[in-house]
Amino acid sequence: MTDDSPRRRSGGRAGRQAARLHAHAERTPFLTRRLQPFEVLDEEGLSILEHNADTILEEVGLIFRGDPDALRLLREAGADVDVDDERVRFPRGMCRTIVQASAPREFTQYARNHANDVPIGGLATVFAPNYGSPFVRDLDNGRRYGTIEDFRNFVKLAYASPHLHHSGGTVCEPVDVPVNKRHLDMVYAHMRYSDKAFMGSVTAPERARDTVEMARILFGADYVEDHAVILSLVNANSPLVWDATMLGAARAYAEANQAVLVTPFILAGAMAPVTAAGVCAQTLAEALAGMTFVQLVRPGAPVVLGSFASSMSMQSGAPTFGTPEPALVLYAMAALARRLGVPFRSGGSLCASKIPDAQAAYESAATLQPTVLAGVNFVLHAAGWLEGGLTIGYEKFILDADQCGMMQVFAQGIDLSENGQALDAIRSNEPGTHYLGSAHTLANFETAFYRSEIADNNSFEQWQEDGSLDAAQRANVVWKRMLAEYEEPPLDQAVDEALLEFIIRKKASMPDAFV
């Protein structure tokens, strides 16, 4: 090989690795979609689903389990309540009327660094990381139970990533901390190690109230009263049940004027009918009932209509991801949320694969692209999801975040500015002459195309010299580098001390519990 070969001129292995690891990525606080939402149903089809949801609410009803006060609120609002079996039936149109009368069409979730405030609704899409996994995985240590160190690591990675707009919530379960106390450590980690917006605890009503109290310490009680600083995920116990835990958490946040993601979690064929239309109608009914409850607790409290639907393997009964049917549900539910006039949550980078392999890639892509095309406003599980949500992967987190960066560019659509049309460049470039050295190419050199931090686009020989690494191995290098270079965002010392004092006092008030 001669000294002036292309490989030598590129700077060699170290230069290529450095260029990839430190590839410029423009940070944006949220994604603004310039593409029209993709529609799978016309007016008639959407009207049928709305009619069917009202039929479910009116004829079948939902159980509001273990919460007499919820039954009282719903009865006083006009619902038909059977106290004996806790069944609530809603007159046709009642839920839609209540939600549309007071729920905001859009709202802002405020972060402690206001450069990271995120609009929820409208043309905005907010990417948040994985949620709820008891296991973590990386190439070095394999699959294991999550710890509080893993939790803090993922908060730091989400904070450092320019492609994730939100700190998320239970990014993994830290099983080395008592169940009844870990919410304090998790919420504190979001407040201390990130200055992006975050989610609150919902595993018990008192843990939701602890989250609100910690937010009041961080932001100030008066500020929290008038600003949504917490987003919380409240899941229906499908089919057609809202239980006391979720209702209590929703009430705690609504009373404090904080935002609630009202999300039926449906495995089609087990928790709802197998058909997409049946899943949509049931999802809308469950979500409407939950949002109605929130609005009755506090009119005007921010709510988000959520949809999480997966298909099922008819051979094993296991959930499947990246299949066509959940994508159709996602598209339809996004349209139904727009018609209702509330923000919408769904989507992510979902897969059933156990490791960050080809299956993980194509299933995640088959979920993420409909997420953006449908116009989802808040995207939970945008990075890290493996094994049907049982595991969060360090390498998968990095690979997914890179795809979120690509979606940022894709959602902007085609640039029709003067520079985007490029007519002057075409006029000034002689036919048959390449554009590599043209003024237009040079002027747009840094921003013309998305530059992946993970993909290897070099020659086979360069790839081989760099170690023949696959994508997961390259991502392993990236997350370790990100954690090594992580710098904590500043936090007022007095606020930090007040948070820690609150946590110590709360932990001392109860014995450890691991179940």
Short mmCIF file of C-alpha atoms in Angstrom, two decimals, residues 27-503:
data_model
loop_
_atom_site.label_atom_id
_atom_site.label_comp_id
_atom_site.label_asym_id
_atom_site.label_seq_id
_atom_site.Cartn_x
_atom_site.Cartn_y
_atom_site.Cartn_z
CA ARG A 27 -29.51 18.83 19.58
CA THR A 28 -33.17 19.74 19.40
CA PRO A 29 -35.47 19.84 22.45
CA PHE A 30 -38.22 18.04 20.52
CA LEU A 31 -39.06 16.88 17.01
CA THR A 32 -41.29 19.10 14.87
CA ARG A 33 -43.13 17.15 12.18
CA ARG A 34 -43.64 18.80 8.81
CA LEU A 35 -45.20 15.72 7.26
CA GLN A 36 -48.94 15.22 7.11
CA PRO A 37 -50.08 12.30 9.29
CA PHE A 38 -50.56 9.06 7.42
CA GLU A 39 -54.21 8.02 7.56
CA VAL A 40 -55.50 4.44 7.29
CA LEU A 41 -59.20 5.20 7.83
CA ASP A 42 -61.57 7.72 6.31
CA GLU A 43 -64.26 9.71 8.14
CA GLU A 44 -66.72 6.82 7.99
CA GLY A 45 -64.23 4.34 9.43
CA LEU A 46 -63.23 6.61 12.31
CA SER A 47 -66.86 7.35 13.08
CA ILE A 48 -67.58 3.63 13.28
CA LEU A 49 -64.81 3.15 15.84
CA GLU A 50 -66.04 6.11 17.91
CA HIS A 51 -69.59 4.74 17.81
CA ASN A 52 -68.34 1.31 18.88
CA ALA A 53 -66.36 2.76 21.77
CA ASP A 54 -69.48 4.57 22.99
CA THR A 55 -71.41 1.33 22.69
CA ILE A 56 -68.86 -0.42 24.92
CA LEU A 57 -69.05 2.40 27.45
CA GLU A 58 -72.85 2.40 27.43
CA GLU A 59 -73.71 -1.30 27.22
CA VAL A 60 -70.75 -3.16 28.71
CA GLY A 61 -69.18 -0.54 30.96
CA LEU A 62 -65.95 -0.67 32.94
CA ILE A 63 -65.11 -1.83 36.43
CA PHE A 64 -63.60 0.85 38.68
CA ARG A 65 -62.16 -1.49 41.29
CA GLY A 66 -61.50 -0.63 44.90
CA ASP A 67 -62.13 3.12 44.72
CA PRO A 68 -65.49 4.21 46.18
CA ASP A 69 -64.65 7.85 45.65
CA ALA A 70 -64.18 7.25 41.93
CA LEU A 71 -67.61 5.62 41.81
CA ARG A 72 -69.08 8.62 43.60
CA LEU A 73 -67.51 11.11 41.17
CA LEU A 74 -68.72 9.18 38.16
CA ARG A 75 -72.25 8.78 39.53
CA GLU A 76 -72.51 12.48 40.29
CA ALA A 77 -71.39 13.24 36.73
CA GLY A 78 -74.22 11.16 35.28
CA ALA A 79 -72.83 7.63 34.93
CA ASP A 80 -74.84 4.56 35.84
CA VAL A 81 -72.95 2.95 38.75
CA ASP A 82 -73.57 -0.52 40.16
CA VAL A 83 -71.85 -0.41 43.55
CA ASP A 84 -72.08 -4.17 44.10
CA ASP A 85 -69.85 -5.14 41.19
CA GLU A 86 -68.23 -1.69 40.78
CA ARG A 87 -69.43 -1.57 37.18
CA VAL A 88 -69.81 1.86 35.60
CA ARG A 89 -71.79 2.44 32.41
CA PHE A 90 -71.64 5.78 30.66
CA PRO A 91 -74.46 7.36 28.66
CA ARG A 92 -73.52 7.66 25.01
CA GLY A 93 -71.34 10.71 24.44
CA MET A 94 -70.86 11.49 28.15
CA CYS A 95 -67.11 10.80 28.29
CA ARG A 96 -66.33 12.65 25.06
CA THR A 97 -68.30 15.68 26.25
CA ILE A 98 -66.49 15.84 29.59
CA VAL A 99 -63.01 15.39 28.09
CA GLN A 100 -63.53 17.90 25.31
CA ALA A 101 -64.96 20.46 27.73
CA SER A 102 -61.81 20.79 29.84
CA ALA A 103 -58.82 18.68 28.77
CA PRO A 104 -56.15 20.81 27.04
CA ARG A 105 -55.48 20.10 23.37
CA GLU A 106 -51.79 20.79 23.95
CA PHE A 107 -49.65 21.58 26.98
CA THR A 108 -46.01 22.09 27.89
CA GLN A 109 -44.09 19.90 30.28
CA TYR A 110 -41.54 22.11 31.98
CA ALA A 111 -38.02 20.95 32.79
CA ARG A 112 -35.71 22.46 35.39
CA ASN A 113 -33.64 23.64 32.43
CA HIS A 114 -36.21 25.48 30.36
CA ALA A 115 -34.17 24.89 27.21
CA ASN A 116 -35.48 21.32 27.61
CA ASP A 117 -39.18 22.16 28.02
CA VAL A 118 -41.25 19.97 25.71
CA PRO A 119 -44.64 20.67 24.08
CA ILE A 120 -46.99 17.69 24.31
CA GLY A 121 -49.42 17.73 21.40
CA GLY A 122 -49.79 19.48 18.07
CA LEU A 123 -46.93 18.96 15.60
CA ALA A 124 -44.41 18.02 18.29
CA THR A 125 -43.01 14.54 18.86
CA VAL A 126 -41.08 13.86 22.06
CA PHE A 127 -38.82 10.80 22.32
CA ALA A 128 -38.45 9.22 25.77
CA PRO A 129 -36.45 6.09 26.65
CA ASN A 130 -37.52 2.60 27.66
CA TYR A 131 -39.78 2.12 30.68
CA GLY A 132 -40.33 -0.62 33.24
CA SER A 133 -37.82 -3.37 32.46
CA PRO A 134 -36.64 -5.56 35.37
CA PHE A 135 -33.59 -6.76 33.43
CA VAL A 136 -30.67 -5.00 31.75
CA ARG A 137 -28.24 -6.31 29.16
CA ASP A 138 -24.88 -5.34 27.75
CA LEU A 139 -22.24 -7.18 25.74
CA ASP A 140 -19.85 -7.38 28.69
CA ASN A 141 -22.13 -8.76 31.41
CA GLY A 142 -25.07 -10.25 29.56
CA ARG A 143 -28.60 -10.26 30.99
CA ARG A 144 -29.05 -9.49 34.69
CA TYR A 145 -31.41 -7.76 37.09
CA GLY A 146 -31.28 -3.99 36.97
CA THR A 147 -29.65 -1.99 39.75
CA ILE A 148 -29.80 1.62 40.85
CA GLU A 149 -26.42 2.09 39.16
CA ASP A 150 -27.93 0.91 35.87
CA PHE A 151 -30.87 3.24 36.41
CA ARG A 152 -28.56 6.22 36.92
CA ASN A 153 -26.52 5.21 33.89
CA PHE A 154 -29.56 5.22 31.62
CA VAL A 155 -30.69 8.58 32.99
CA LYS A 156 -27.24 9.94 32.16
CA LEU A 157 -27.30 8.44 28.68
CA ALA A 158 -30.74 9.91 27.98
CA TYR A 159 -29.52 13.28 29.23
CA ALA A 160 -26.40 13.13 27.06
CA SER A 161 -28.16 11.96 23.90
CA PRO A 162 -29.09 14.75 21.49
CA HIS A 163 -31.79 12.51 20.01
CA LEU A 164 -33.81 11.85 23.18
CA HIS A 165 -35.88 14.77 24.40
CA HIS A 166 -37.07 13.41 27.74
CA SER A 167 -35.53 11.67 30.74
CA GLY A 168 -38.35 9.10 30.94
CA GLY A 169 -39.51 7.34 34.08
CA THR A 170 -38.78 3.80 35.27
CA VAL A 171 -36.08 3.24 32.67
CA CYS A 172 -35.32 -0.01 34.51
CA GLU A 173 -36.30 -1.52 37.84
CA PRO A 174 -33.48 -1.18 40.40
CA VAL A 175 -34.12 -4.43 42.24
CA ASP A 176 -31.27 -3.82 44.71
CA VAL A 177 -33.39 -1.09 46.36
CA PRO A 178 -36.50 -1.95 48.46
CA VAL A 179 -39.72 -1.86 46.44
CA ASN A 180 -41.39 0.63 48.77
CA LYS A 181 -38.42 3.04 48.66
CA ARG A 182 -36.92 2.75 45.19
CA HIS A 183 -39.29 5.36 43.73
CA LEU A 184 -37.50 8.00 45.84
CA ASP A 185 -34.11 7.05 44.39
CA MET A 186 -35.46 6.86 40.86
CA VAL A 187 -37.17 10.25 40.92
CA TYR A 188 -34.11 11.80 42.55
CA ALA A 189 -31.89 10.33 39.80
CA HIS A 190 -33.98 12.08 37.15
CA MET A 191 -33.81 15.35 39.08
CA ARG A 192 -30.10 15.14 39.86
CA TYR A 193 -28.48 13.58 36.81
CA SER A 194 -30.61 15.19 34.10
CA ASP A 195 -32.28 18.53 33.55
CA LYS A 196 -34.73 17.20 30.97
CA ALA A 197 -38.40 16.63 31.78
CA PHE A 198 -39.19 13.38 33.61
CA MET A 199 -41.96 10.98 34.62
CA GLY A 200 -43.28 10.21 38.10
CA SER A 201 -43.92 7.05 40.09
CA VAL A 202 -47.33 5.34 39.79
CA THR A 203 -46.83 2.05 41.62
CA ALA A 204 -48.85 3.30 44.61
CA PRO A 205 -50.84 6.49 45.25
CA GLU A 206 -48.50 7.52 48.09
CA ARG A 207 -45.51 7.15 45.77
CA ALA A 208 -47.20 9.46 43.29
CA ARG A 209 -47.71 11.96 46.11
CA ASP A 210 -44.02 11.64 47.05
CA THR A 211 -43.13 12.49 43.45
CA VAL A 212 -45.30 15.60 43.62
CA GLU A 213 -43.68 16.67 46.90
CA MET A 214 -40.20 16.23 45.42
CA ALA A 215 -41.23 18.28 42.40
CA ARG A 216 -42.42 21.03 44.73
CA ILE A 217 -38.98 21.05 46.35
CA LEU A 218 -37.26 21.18 42.95
CA PHE A 219 -39.49 23.73 41.22
CA GLY A 220 -41.30 25.50 44.06
CA ALA A 221 -44.83 24.72 45.25
CA ASP A 222 -46.44 27.73 43.57
CA TYR A 223 -44.77 26.93 40.25
CA VAL A 224 -45.96 23.31 40.31
CA GLU A 225 -49.54 24.43 40.95
CA ASP A 226 -49.63 26.27 37.62
CA HIS A 227 -47.16 24.27 35.50
CA ALA A 228 -47.04 20.64 34.42
CA VAL A 229 -43.60 19.43 35.52
CA ILE A 230 -44.45 15.72 35.86
CA LEU A 231 -45.78 13.25 33.31
CA SER A 232 -47.13 9.96 34.67
CA LEU A 233 -48.04 6.68 33.00
CA VAL A 234 -51.35 5.19 34.18
CA ASN A 235 -52.33 1.87 32.58
CA ALA A 236 -55.80 0.37 32.41
CA ASN A 237 -56.02 -3.21 33.63
CA SER A 238 -57.43 -4.43 30.32
CA PRO A 239 -59.95 -5.67 29.51
CA LEU A 240 -62.21 -2.90 30.81
CA VAL A 241 -60.90 -2.48 34.36
CA TRP A 242 -59.38 0.47 36.19
CA ASP A 243 -57.90 -0.64 39.51
CA ALA A 244 -57.39 1.28 42.74
CA THR A 245 -53.61 1.63 42.32
CA MET A 246 -53.83 3.32 38.95
CA LEU A 247 -56.87 5.40 39.92
CA GLY A 248 -55.11 6.54 43.09
CA ALA A 249 -51.97 7.55 41.20
CA ALA A 250 -54.02 9.35 38.55
CA ARG A 251 -55.91 11.21 41.27
CA ALA A 252 -52.68 12.27 43.02
CA TYR A 253 -51.30 13.80 39.84
CA ALA A 254 -54.57 15.33 38.68
CA GLU A 255 -55.15 16.98 42.06
CA ALA A 256 -51.71 18.57 41.70
CA ASN A 257 -52.50 19.67 38.11
CA GLN A 258 -49.86 17.33 36.70
CA ALA A 259 -50.11 15.37 33.46
CA VAL A 260 -51.45 11.82 33.16
CA LEU A 261 -50.82 9.42 30.27
CA VAL A 262 -53.99 7.30 30.19
CA THR A 263 -52.90 4.14 28.40
CA PRO A 264 -54.69 0.82 27.93
CA PHE A 265 -52.01 -1.88 27.65
CA ILE A 266 -53.44 -4.47 25.29
CA LEU A 267 -52.20 -7.80 24.05
CA ALA A 268 -54.63 -8.50 21.21
CA GLY A 269 -56.24 -11.89 21.48
CA ALA A 270 -55.74 -12.01 25.25
CA MET A 271 -56.81 -8.62 26.62
CA ALA A 272 -58.93 -7.52 23.64
CA PRO A 273 -60.34 -9.06 20.46
CA VAL A 274 -57.85 -10.19 17.85
CA THR A 275 -58.99 -7.65 15.25
CA ALA A 276 -57.52 -4.18 14.83
CA ALA A 277 -60.97 -2.54 14.84
CA GLY A 278 -61.90 -4.34 18.07
CA VAL A 279 -58.64 -3.28 19.73
CA CYS A 280 -59.19 0.33 18.65
CA ALA A 281 -62.74 0.49 19.98
CA GLN A 282 -61.79 -1.05 23.33
CA THR A 283 -58.69 1.15 23.65
CA LEU A 284 -60.72 4.27 23.01
CA ALA A 285 -63.40 3.21 25.50
CA GLU A 286 -60.89 2.46 28.26
CA ALA A 287 -58.94 5.65 27.64
CA LEU A 288 -62.08 7.81 27.52
CA ALA A 289 -63.24 6.40 30.85
CA GLY A 290 -59.84 7.07 32.43
CA MET A 291 -59.55 10.60 31.04
CA THR A 292 -63.10 11.33 32.20
CA PHE A 293 -62.11 10.34 35.75
CA VAL A 294 -59.07 12.65 35.60
CA GLN A 295 -61.18 15.58 34.40
CA LEU A 296 -63.73 14.98 37.15
CA VAL A 297 -60.94 15.02 39.74
CA ARG A 298 -59.64 18.33 38.39
CA PRO A 299 -61.06 19.90 35.23
CA GLY A 300 -58.27 21.09 32.99
CA ALA A 301 -55.61 18.72 34.31
CA PRO A 302 -53.43 17.66 31.35
CA VAL A 303 -54.18 14.22 29.93
CA VAL A 304 -52.71 12.24 27.07
CA LEU A 305 -54.58 9.48 25.26
CA GLY A 306 -52.27 6.49 25.18
CA SER A 307 -52.35 3.33 23.12
CA PHE A 308 -50.07 0.35 23.56
CA ALA A 309 -51.18 -2.62 21.51
CA SER A 310 -49.21 -5.69 20.53
CA SER A 311 -50.10 -8.75 18.53
CA MET A 312 -49.75 -12.26 19.93
CA SER A 313 -48.16 -15.47 18.80
CA MET A 314 -51.01 -17.91 18.42
CA GLN A 315 -48.49 -20.72 18.92
CA SER A 316 -46.98 -19.60 22.26
CA GLY A 317 -49.22 -16.79 23.52
CA ALA A 318 -46.21 -14.47 23.71
CA PRO A 319 -46.47 -10.85 22.54
CA THR A 320 -45.01 -10.06 19.12
CA PHE A 321 -43.73 -6.74 17.83
CA GLY A 322 -43.07 -5.09 14.50
CA THR A 323 -46.08 -6.82 12.94
CA PRO A 324 -48.59 -5.01 10.69
CA GLU A 325 -51.65 -5.16 12.93
CA PRO A 326 -50.35 -3.02 15.84
CA ALA A 327 -49.13 -0.46 13.30
CA LEU A 328 -52.66 -0.19 11.92
CA VAL A 329 -53.99 0.27 15.47
CA LEU A 330 -51.40 2.98 16.07
CA TYR A 331 -52.39 4.91 12.93
CA ALA A 332 -56.10 4.69 13.76
CA MET A 333 -55.67 5.65 17.43
CA ALA A 334 -53.55 8.68 16.48
CA ALA A 335 -56.38 9.89 14.24
CA LEU A 336 -58.95 9.25 16.97
CA ALA A 337 -56.90 11.28 19.46
CA ARG A 338 -56.71 14.18 17.01
CA ARG A 339 -60.49 14.06 16.57
CA LEU A 340 -61.00 13.99 20.33
CA GLY A 341 -58.66 16.94 20.74
CA VAL A 342 -56.04 15.54 23.13
CA PRO A 343 -52.34 14.65 22.72
CA PHE A 344 -51.44 11.08 21.81
CA ARG A 345 -48.88 8.64 23.19
CA SER A 346 -47.81 5.38 21.54
CA GLY A 347 -45.03 3.76 19.60
CA GLY A 348 -41.36 3.36 20.31
CA SER A 349 -38.61 1.00 19.18
CA LEU A 350 -40.27 -2.27 20.16
CA CYS A 351 -39.05 -5.78 19.52
CA ALA A 352 -39.24 -9.31 20.89
CA SER A 353 -35.58 -10.06 20.23
CA LYS A 354 -33.43 -10.92 23.22
CA ILE A 355 -30.31 -9.22 21.87
CA PRO A 356 -29.59 -6.23 19.57
CA ASP A 357 -29.58 -8.29 16.39
CA ALA A 358 -31.27 -8.13 12.98
CA GLN A 359 -34.64 -9.10 14.45
CA ALA A 360 -34.37 -6.28 16.98
CA ALA A 361 -33.51 -3.86 14.19
CA TYR A 362 -36.30 -4.66 11.77
CA GLU A 363 -38.99 -5.03 14.43
CA SER A 364 -37.97 -1.73 16.04
CA ALA A 365 -37.89 0.05 12.69
CA ALA A 366 -41.33 -1.37 11.87
CA THR A 367 -42.63 0.28 15.05
CA LEU A 368 -40.70 3.54 14.99
CA GLN A 369 -41.55 4.59 11.44
CA PRO A 370 -45.34 4.29 11.94
CA THR A 371 -44.85 6.21 15.18
CA VAL A 372 -43.51 9.20 13.30
CA LEU A 373 -45.80 8.88 10.27
CA ALA A 374 -48.90 8.64 12.48
CA GLY A 375 -48.02 11.84 14.34
CA VAL A 376 -47.49 10.43 17.85
CA ASN A 377 -46.83 13.24 20.33
CA PHE A 378 -45.14 11.40 23.19
CA VAL A 379 -43.09 8.31 22.37
CA LEU A 380 -42.29 6.05 25.29
CA HIS A 381 -39.83 3.17 24.76
CA ALA A 382 -38.01 5.09 22.02
CA ALA A 383 -34.65 3.62 23.06
CA GLY A 384 -33.41 0.48 24.76
CA TRP A 385 -36.37 -1.94 24.53
CA LEU A 386 -35.56 -5.66 24.21
CA GLU A 387 -37.33 -8.96 24.89
CA GLY A 388 -40.85 -7.56 24.78
CA GLY A 389 -39.96 -4.95 27.38
CA LEU A 390 -38.51 -7.34 29.95
CA THR A 391 -35.01 -6.03 29.25
CA ILE A 392 -33.34 -2.73 28.48
CA GLY A 393 -30.07 -3.00 26.57
CA TYR A 394 -27.18 -0.58 26.70
CA GLU A 395 -26.19 -1.25 23.10
CA LYS A 396 -29.83 -1.29 21.96
CA PHE A 397 -30.29 2.08 23.67
CA ILE A 398 -27.52 3.61 21.56
CA LEU A 399 -28.69 1.98 18.32
CA ASP A 400 -32.26 3.17 18.90
CA ALA A 401 -31.20 6.72 19.77
CA ASP A 402 -29.34 6.86 16.47
CA GLN A 403 -32.55 5.89 14.66
CA CYS A 404 -34.43 8.61 16.57
CA GLY A 405 -31.89 11.06 15.16
CA MET A 406 -32.71 9.84 11.67
CA MET A 407 -36.42 10.33 12.35
CA GLN A 408 -35.67 13.94 13.34
CA VAL A 409 -34.38 14.56 9.80
CA PHE A 410 -37.08 12.50 8.09
CA ALA A 411 -39.93 14.29 9.88
CA GLN A 412 -38.74 17.66 8.61
CA GLY A 413 -39.74 16.63 5.11
CA ILE A 414 -38.33 18.15 1.91
CA ASP A 415 -36.60 21.51 2.18
CA LEU A 416 -38.18 23.85 -0.38
CA SER A 417 -36.15 26.91 0.57
CA GLU A 418 -33.97 28.51 -2.10
CA ASN A 419 -31.04 26.48 -0.82
CA GLY A 420 -33.14 23.33 -0.80
CA GLN A 421 -34.32 23.76 -4.38
CA ALA A 422 -30.66 24.23 -5.43
CA LEU A 423 -31.47 25.76 -8.82
CA ASP A 424 -28.47 28.09 -8.70
CA ALA A 425 -26.22 25.09 -8.12
CA ILE A 426 -27.73 23.28 -11.10
CA ARG A 427 -27.44 26.39 -13.30
CA SER A 428 -23.79 26.92 -12.41
CA ASN A 429 -22.74 23.30 -12.81
CA GLU A 430 -21.98 22.25 -16.37
CA PRO A 431 -23.76 19.11 -17.63
CA GLY A 432 -21.62 16.04 -17.09
CA THR A 433 -19.65 17.70 -14.26
CA HIS A 434 -19.84 16.26 -10.76
CA TYR A 435 -20.94 18.34 -7.78
CA LEU A 436 -18.23 17.27 -5.34
CA GLY A 437 -16.41 20.59 -5.50
CA SER A 438 -19.33 22.90 -6.18
CA ALA A 439 -19.97 25.86 -3.89
CA HIS A 440 -23.40 24.50 -2.97
CA THR A 441 -22.00 21.13 -1.91
CA LEU A 442 -19.26 22.76 0.13
CA ALA A 443 -21.71 25.14 1.79
CA ASN A 444 -23.96 22.23 2.82
CA PHE A 445 -21.18 19.78 3.57
CA GLU A 446 -21.79 19.50 7.33
CA THR A 447 -25.58 19.30 7.27
CA ALA A 448 -26.54 17.76 3.93
CA PHE A 449 -27.10 14.22 5.24
CA TYR A 450 -27.66 12.56 8.58
CA ARG A 451 -24.39 11.32 10.02
CA SER A 452 -24.90 8.15 12.02
CA GLU A 453 -22.76 7.64 15.11
CA ILE A 454 -23.08 3.87 14.69
CA ALA A 455 -23.20 2.89 11.02
CA ASP A 456 -19.95 1.87 9.34
CA ASN A 457 -19.89 3.10 5.75
CA ASN A 458 -16.20 2.53 5.09
CA SER A 459 -14.67 0.00 2.72
CA PHE A 460 -14.42 -3.65 3.68
CA GLU A 461 -10.69 -3.23 4.22
CA GLN A 462 -11.19 -0.25 6.54
CA TRP A 463 -13.90 -2.07 8.47
CA GLN A 464 -11.59 -5.07 8.82
CA GLU A 465 -8.70 -2.92 10.03
CA ASP A 466 -10.99 -1.30 12.61
CA GLY A 467 -11.66 -4.69 14.18
CA SER A 468 -14.52 -6.08 12.06
CA LEU A 469 -16.99 -4.78 14.63
CA ASP A 470 -20.71 -5.23 14.20
CA ALA A 471 -23.22 -2.51 15.12
CA ALA A 472 -23.70 -3.71 18.70
CA GLN A 473 -19.96 -3.77 19.30
CA ARG A 474 -19.64 -0.23 17.99
CA ALA A 475 -22.55 0.84 20.22
CA ASN A 476 -20.78 -0.74 23.20
CA VAL A 477 -17.89 1.67 22.64
CA VAL A 478 -20.25 4.62 22.32
CA TRP A 479 -22.21 4.16 25.57
CA LYS A 480 -19.04 3.65 27.55
CA ARG A 481 -17.57 6.79 26.06
CA MET A 482 -20.76 8.76 26.81
CA LEU A 483 -20.74 7.71 30.46
CA ALA A 484 -17.02 8.46 30.78
CA GLU A 485 -17.56 11.96 29.37
CA TYR A 486 -20.82 12.63 31.26
CA GLU A 487 -20.99 15.88 33.21
CA GLU A 488 -23.78 16.50 35.71
CA PRO A 489 -26.08 19.44 35.01
CA PRO A 490 -25.82 22.02 37.80
CA LEU A 491 -28.37 21.83 40.62
CA ASP A 492 -28.77 24.38 43.38
CA GLN A 493 -27.08 22.98 46.49
CA ALA A 494 -29.89 24.02 48.84
CA VAL A 495 -32.46 22.29 46.60
CA ASP A 496 -30.33 19.16 46.44
CA GLU A 497 -29.98 19.09 50.22
CA ALA A 498 -33.74 19.55 50.65
CA LEU A 499 -34.43 16.65 48.26
CA LEU A 500 -31.99 14.38 50.09
CA GLU A 501 -33.46 15.35 53.45
CA PHE A 502 -36.95 14.49 52.19
CA ILE A 503 -35.73 11.11 50.91
#
